[in-house]
Amino acid sequence: MRPASTNLTFGNCRCFYYLCNMKLISGNIDKIQDLCRQHKVSRLFVFGSVLTDRFKKNSDIDLVVDFAEMDRYDYADNYFGLKESLEKLFKRNVDLLEEKAIKNPYLKQSIDSSKQLIYGC
């Protein structure tokens, strides 16, 4: 059974998240938003085990990011800066996929069917 969802609005940004298994996300939403703004993120989604009862204390967090347009020289700094900052914040590994880089249609469909927006302006 899927937990009930909650919608929150912060200024011009909307955050959607599931209450169950999401204390890591919901408890840090302000910090996540700050990191997203700092690293030029347009949208950030969560997917995978964190949205299910399979999420354990040693599970990683699966995220899909869509960056704002930026100079290609800034991309790596923003990608790795965001990934490292999120791992430090959550104190666990983060799998950070860039939305444009997901080419496998089966993987894309699987992710799209379960992902939840946690940051988007």
mmCIF file with all atom_site columns, C-alpha atoms in Angstrom:
data_model
loop_
_atom_site.group_PDB
_atom_site.id
_atom_site.type_symbol
_atom_site.label_atom_id
_atom_site.label_alt_id
_atom_site.label_comp_id
_atom_site.label_asym_id
_atom_site.label_entity_id
_atom_site.label_seq_id
_atom_site.pdbx_PDB_ins_code
_atom_site.Cartn_x
_atom_site.Cartn_y
_atom_site.Cartn_z
_atom_site.occupancy
_atom_site.B_iso_or_equiv
_atom_site.pdbx_formal_charge
_atom_site.auth_seq_id
_atom_site.auth_comp_id
_atom_site.auth_asym_id
_atom_site.auth_atom_id
_atom_site.pdbx_PDB_model_num
ATOM 1   C CA . MET A 1 1   ? 0.000  0.000  0.000   1.00 0.00 ? 1   MET A CA 1
ATOM 2   C CA . ARG A 1 2   ? 1.373  3.403  -0.962  1.00 0.00 ? 2   ARG A CA 1
ATOM 3   C CA . PRO A 1 3   ? 1.454  6.039  1.798   1.00 0.00 ? 3   PRO A CA 1
ATOM 4   C CA . ALA A 1 4   ? -0.562 9.210  1.482   1.00 0.00 ? 4   ALA A CA 1
ATOM 5   C CA . SER A 1 5   ? 1.225  12.131 -0.140  1.00 0.00 ? 5   SER A CA 1
ATOM 6   C CA . THR A 1 6   ? 1.563  15.663 1.115   1.00 0.00 ? 6   THR A CA 1
ATOM 7   C CA . ASN A 1 7   ? 2.040  18.795 -0.959  1.00 0.00 ? 7   ASN A CA 1
ATOM 8   C CA . LEU A 1 8   ? 3.976  21.751 0.429   1.00 0.00 ? 8   LEU A CA 1
ATOM 9   C CA . THR A 1 9   ? 4.696  25.082 -1.204  1.00 0.00 ? 9   THR A CA 1
ATOM 10  C CA . PHE A 1 10  ? 7.780  27.152 -0.365  1.00 0.00 ? 10  PHE A CA 1
ATOM 11  C CA . GLY A 1 11  ? 7.725  30.519 -2.133  1.00 0.00 ? 11  GLY A CA 1
ATOM 12  C CA . ASN A 1 12  ? 7.685  29.766 -5.855  1.00 0.00 ? 12  ASN A CA 1
ATOM 13  C CA . CYS A 1 13  ? 8.882  26.194 -5.320  1.00 0.00 ? 13  CYS A CA 1
ATOM 14  C CA . ARG A 1 14  ? 6.707  23.154 -4.763  1.00 0.00 ? 14  ARG A CA 1
ATOM 15  C CA . CYS A 1 15  ? 7.777  20.127 -2.786  1.00 0.00 ? 15  CYS A CA 1
ATOM 16  C CA . PHE A 1 16  ? 5.934  16.818 -2.954  1.00 0.00 ? 16  PHE A CA 1
ATOM 17  C CA . TYR A 1 17  ? 6.932  13.958 -0.752  1.00 0.00 ? 17  TYR A CA 1
ATOM 18  C CA . TYR A 1 18  ? 5.622  10.821 0.860   1.00 0.00 ? 18  TYR A CA 1
ATOM 19  C CA . LEU A 1 19  ? 5.427  10.890 4.635   1.00 0.00 ? 19  LEU A CA 1
ATOM 20  C CA . CYS A 1 20  ? 6.367  7.257  5.148   1.00 0.00 ? 20  CYS A CA 1
ATOM 21  C CA . ASN A 1 21  ? 10.144 6.579  5.061   1.00 0.00 ? 21  ASN A CA 1
ATOM 22  C CA . MET A 1 22  ? 10.819 10.196 4.170   1.00 0.00 ? 22  MET A CA 1
ATOM 23  C CA . LYS A 1 23  ? 12.051 11.685 7.444   1.00 0.00 ? 23  LYS A CA 1
ATOM 24  C CA . LEU A 1 24  ? 15.495 12.085 5.901   1.00 0.00 ? 24  LEU A CA 1
ATOM 25  C CA . ILE A 1 25  ? 13.966 14.150 3.114   1.00 0.00 ? 25  ILE A CA 1
ATOM 26  C CA . SER A 1 26  ? 11.200 16.035 4.919   1.00 0.00 ? 26  SER A CA 1
ATOM 27  C CA . GLY A 1 27  ? 13.385 16.765 7.951   1.00 0.00 ? 27  GLY A CA 1
ATOM 28  C CA . ASN A 1 28  ? 16.003 18.361 5.720   1.00 0.00 ? 28  ASN A CA 1
ATOM 29  C CA . ILE A 1 29  ? 13.812 20.015 3.088   1.00 0.00 ? 29  ILE A CA 1
ATOM 30  C CA . ASP A 1 30  ? 15.085 23.546 3.792   1.00 0.00 ? 30  ASP A CA 1
ATOM 31  C CA . LYS A 1 31  ? 18.709 22.407 3.478   1.00 0.00 ? 31  LYS A CA 1
ATOM 32  C CA . ILE A 1 32  ? 17.896 20.453 0.307   1.00 0.00 ? 32  ILE A CA 1
ATOM 33  C CA . GLN A 1 33  ? 16.294 23.541 -1.213  1.00 0.00 ? 33  GLN A CA 1
ATOM 34  C CA . ASP A 1 34  ? 19.332 25.653 -0.316  1.00 0.00 ? 34  ASP A CA 1
ATOM 35  C CA . LEU A 1 35  ? 21.648 23.086 -1.938  1.00 0.00 ? 35  LEU A CA 1
ATOM 36  C CA . CYS A 1 36  ? 19.469 22.978 -5.046  1.00 0.00 ? 36  CYS A CA 1
ATOM 37  C CA . ARG A 1 37  ? 19.584 26.754 -5.405  1.00 0.00 ? 37  ARG A CA 1
ATOM 38  C CA . GLN A 1 38  ? 23.338 26.808 -4.744  1.00 0.00 ? 38  GLN A CA 1
ATOM 39  C CA . HIS A 1 39  ? 24.013 24.143 -7.393  1.00 0.00 ? 39  HIS A CA 1
ATOM 40  C CA . LYS A 1 40  ? 21.627 25.504 -10.067 1.00 0.00 ? 40  LYS A CA 1
ATOM 41  C CA . VAL A 1 41  ? 19.081 22.688 -9.876  1.00 0.00 ? 41  VAL A CA 1
ATOM 42  C CA . SER A 1 42  ? 15.794 23.128 -11.740 1.00 0.00 ? 42  SER A CA 1
ATOM 43  C CA . ARG A 1 43  ? 14.146 19.994 -10.402 1.00 0.00 ? 43  ARG A CA 1
ATOM 44  C CA . LEU A 1 44  ? 15.099 17.203 -8.013  1.00 0.00 ? 44  LEU A CA 1
ATOM 45  C CA . PHE A 1 45  ? 13.204 13.932 -7.724  1.00 0.00 ? 45  PHE A CA 1
ATOM 46  C CA . VAL A 1 46  ? 13.495 11.051 -5.295  1.00 0.00 ? 46  VAL A CA 1
ATOM 47  C CA . PHE A 1 47  ? 12.784 7.462  -6.372  1.00 0.00 ? 47  PHE A CA 1
ATOM 48  C CA . GLY A 1 48  ? 13.589 3.926  -5.350  1.00 0.00 ? 48  GLY A CA 1
ATOM 49  C CA . SER A 1 49  ? 13.582 2.257  -1.960  1.00 0.00 ? 49  SER A CA 1
ATOM 50  C CA . VAL A 1 50  ? 13.186 5.474  0.057   1.00 0.00 ? 50  VAL A CA 1
ATOM 51  C CA . LEU A 1 51  ? 9.581  5.512  -1.185  1.00 0.00 ? 51  LEU A CA 1
ATOM 52  C CA . THR A 1 52  ? 8.922  1.959  -0.049  1.00 0.00 ? 52  THR A CA 1
ATOM 53  C CA . ASP A 1 53  ? 9.089  -0.303 2.966   1.00 0.00 ? 53  ASP A CA 1
ATOM 54  C CA . ARG A 1 54  ? 12.385 -1.694 1.578   1.00 0.00 ? 54  ARG A CA 1
ATOM 55  C CA . PHE A 1 55  ? 14.271 1.409  2.783   1.00 0.00 ? 55  PHE A CA 1
ATOM 56  C CA . LYS A 1 56  ? 16.736 0.419  5.509   1.00 0.00 ? 56  LYS A CA 1
ATOM 57  C CA . LYS A 1 57  ? 19.218 2.305  7.665   1.00 0.00 ? 57  LYS A CA 1
ATOM 58  C CA . ASN A 1 58  ? 22.049 1.379  5.272   1.00 0.00 ? 58  ASN A CA 1
ATOM 59  C CA . SER A 1 59  ? 20.106 2.058  2.036   1.00 0.00 ? 59  SER A CA 1
ATOM 60  C CA . ASP A 1 60  ? 21.319 4.700  -0.359  1.00 0.00 ? 60  ASP A CA 1
ATOM 61  C CA . ILE A 1 61  ? 19.065 7.475  -1.616  1.00 0.00 ? 61  ILE A CA 1
ATOM 62  C CA . ASP A 1 62  ? 18.213 7.517  -5.323  1.00 0.00 ? 62  ASP A CA 1
ATOM 63  C CA . LEU A 1 63  ? 17.730 10.941 -6.886  1.00 0.00 ? 63  LEU A CA 1
ATOM 64  C CA . VAL A 1 64  ? 17.178 12.323 -10.374 1.00 0.00 ? 64  VAL A CA 1
ATOM 65  C CA . VAL A 1 65  ? 18.329 15.880 -11.032 1.00 0.00 ? 65  VAL A CA 1
ATOM 66  C CA . ASP A 1 66  ? 17.565 18.334 -13.800 1.00 0.00 ? 66  ASP A CA 1
ATOM 67  C CA . PHE A 1 67  ? 19.993 21.260 -13.835 1.00 0.00 ? 67  PHE A CA 1
ATOM 68  C CA . ALA A 1 68  ? 19.299 24.758 -15.088 1.00 0.00 ? 68  ALA A CA 1
ATOM 69  C CA . GLU A 1 69  ? 21.181 25.845 -18.191 1.00 0.00 ? 69  GLU A CA 1
ATOM 70  C CA . MET A 1 70  ? 24.783 26.609 -17.311 1.00 0.00 ? 70  MET A CA 1
ATOM 71  C CA . ASP A 1 71  ? 28.213 26.868 -18.818 1.00 0.00 ? 71  ASP A CA 1
ATOM 72  C CA . ARG A 1 72  ? 29.596 23.397 -19.486 1.00 0.00 ? 72  ARG A CA 1
ATOM 73  C CA . TYR A 1 73  ? 32.625 24.204 -17.338 1.00 0.00 ? 73  TYR A CA 1
ATOM 74  C CA . ASP A 1 74  ? 30.346 24.764 -14.325 1.00 0.00 ? 74  ASP A CA 1
ATOM 75  C CA . TYR A 1 75  ? 28.434 21.509 -14.801 1.00 0.00 ? 75  TYR A CA 1
ATOM 76  C CA . ALA A 1 76  ? 30.916 19.133 -13.125 1.00 0.00 ? 76  ALA A CA 1
ATOM 77  C CA . ASP A 1 77  ? 31.375 21.438 -10.136 1.00 0.00 ? 77  ASP A CA 1
ATOM 78  C CA . ASN A 1 78  ? 27.614 21.656 -9.643  1.00 0.00 ? 78  ASN A CA 1
ATOM 79  C CA . TYR A 1 79  ? 26.967 17.934 -10.164 1.00 0.00 ? 79  TYR A CA 1
ATOM 80  C CA . PHE A 1 80  ? 29.701 16.690 -7.832  1.00 0.00 ? 80  PHE A CA 1
ATOM 81  C CA . GLY A 1 81  ? 29.155 19.524 -5.364  1.00 0.00 ? 81  GLY A CA 1
ATOM 82  C CA . LEU A 1 82  ? 25.474 18.613 -5.086  1.00 0.00 ? 82  LEU A CA 1
ATOM 83  C CA . LYS A 1 83  ? 26.172 14.882 -4.778  1.00 0.00 ? 83  LYS A CA 1
ATOM 84  C CA . GLU A 1 84  ? 28.819 15.352 -2.085  1.00 0.00 ? 84  GLU A CA 1
ATOM 85  C CA . SER A 1 85  ? 26.695 17.869 -0.168  1.00 0.00 ? 85  SER A CA 1
ATOM 86  C CA . LEU A 1 86  ? 23.664 15.553 -0.188  1.00 0.00 ? 86  LEU A CA 1
ATOM 87  C CA . GLU A 1 87  ? 25.770 12.596 0.988   1.00 0.00 ? 87  GLU A CA 1
ATOM 88  C CA . LYS A 1 88  ? 27.116 14.707 3.835   1.00 0.00 ? 88  LYS A CA 1
ATOM 89  C CA . LEU A 1 89  ? 23.616 15.905 4.732   1.00 0.00 ? 89  LEU A CA 1
ATOM 90  C CA . PHE A 1 90  ? 22.031 12.438 4.671   1.00 0.00 ? 90  PHE A CA 1
ATOM 91  C CA . LYS A 1 91  ? 25.115 10.627 6.028   1.00 0.00 ? 91  LYS A CA 1
ATOM 92  C CA . ARG A 1 92  ? 24.677 7.919  3.408   1.00 0.00 ? 92  ARG A CA 1
ATOM 93  C CA . ASN A 1 93  ? 25.454 7.232  -0.243  1.00 0.00 ? 93  ASN A CA 1
ATOM 94  C CA . VAL A 1 94  ? 23.447 9.094  -2.870  1.00 0.00 ? 94  VAL A CA 1
ATOM 95  C CA . ASP A 1 95  ? 22.892 7.799  -6.395  1.00 0.00 ? 95  ASP A CA 1
ATOM 96  C CA . LEU A 1 96  ? 22.421 10.980 -8.417  1.00 0.00 ? 96  LEU A CA 1
ATOM 97  C CA . LEU A 1 97  ? 21.236 10.492 -11.991 1.00 0.00 ? 97  LEU A CA 1
ATOM 98  C CA . GLU A 1 98  ? 20.886 13.354 -14.398 1.00 0.00 ? 98  GLU A CA 1
ATOM 99  C CA . GLU A 1 99  ? 17.504 13.244 -16.104 1.00 0.00 ? 99  GLU A CA 1
ATOM 100 C CA . LYS A 1 100 ? 18.919 14.007 -19.574 1.00 0.00 ? 100 LYS A CA 1
ATOM 101 C CA . ALA A 1 101 ? 21.446 11.181 -19.242 1.00 0.00 ? 101 ALA A CA 1
ATOM 102 C CA . ILE A 1 102 ? 18.862 8.413  -18.763 1.00 0.00 ? 102 ILE A CA 1
ATOM 103 C CA . LYS A 1 103 ? 18.740 6.843  -22.231 1.00 0.00 ? 103 LYS A CA 1
ATOM 104 C CA . ASN A 1 104 ? 17.517 3.322  -21.459 1.00 0.00 ? 104 ASN A CA 1
ATOM 105 C CA . PRO A 1 105 ? 13.733 3.466  -22.073 1.00 0.00 ? 105 PRO A CA 1
ATOM 106 C CA . TYR A 1 106 ? 12.990 0.688  -19.564 1.00 0.00 ? 106 TYR A CA 1
ATOM 107 C CA . LEU A 1 107 ? 15.001 2.370  -16.811 1.00 0.00 ? 107 LEU A CA 1
ATOM 108 C CA . LYS A 1 108 ? 13.414 5.733  -17.645 1.00 0.00 ? 108 LYS A CA 1
ATOM 109 C CA . GLN A 1 109 ? 9.912  4.246  -17.513 1.00 0.00 ? 109 GLN A CA 1
ATOM 110 C CA . SER A 1 110 ? 10.650 2.533  -14.197 1.00 0.00 ? 110 SER A CA 1
ATOM 111 C CA . ILE A 1 111 ? 12.008 5.724  -12.641 1.00 0.00 ? 111 ILE A CA 1
ATOM 112 C CA . ASP A 1 112 ? 9.240  7.931  -14.081 1.00 0.00 ? 112 ASP A CA 1
ATOM 113 C CA . SER A 1 113 ? 6.543  5.639  -12.702 1.00 0.00 ? 113 SER A CA 1
ATOM 114 C CA . SER A 1 114 ? 7.684  6.110  -9.105  1.00 0.00 ? 114 SER A CA 1
ATOM 115 C CA . LYS A 1 115 ? 9.692  9.328  -8.835  1.00 0.00 ? 115 LYS A CA 1
ATOM 116 C CA . GLN A 1 116 ? 8.436  12.120 -6.611  1.00 0.00 ? 116 GLN A CA 1
ATOM 117 C CA . LEU A 1 117 ? 9.337  15.792 -6.977  1.00 0.00 ? 117 LEU A CA 1
ATOM 118 C CA . ILE A 1 118 ? 11.072 17.191 -3.891  1.00 0.00 ? 118 ILE A CA 1
ATOM 119 C CA . TYR A 1 119 ? 12.368 20.424 -5.426  1.00 0.00 ? 119 TYR A CA 1
ATOM 120 C CA . GLY A 1 120 ? 11.188 22.352 -8.432  1.00 0.00 ? 120 GLY A CA 1
ATOM 121 C CA . CYS A 1 121 ? 10.918 26.004 -9.347  1.00 0.00 ? 121 CYS A CA 1
#
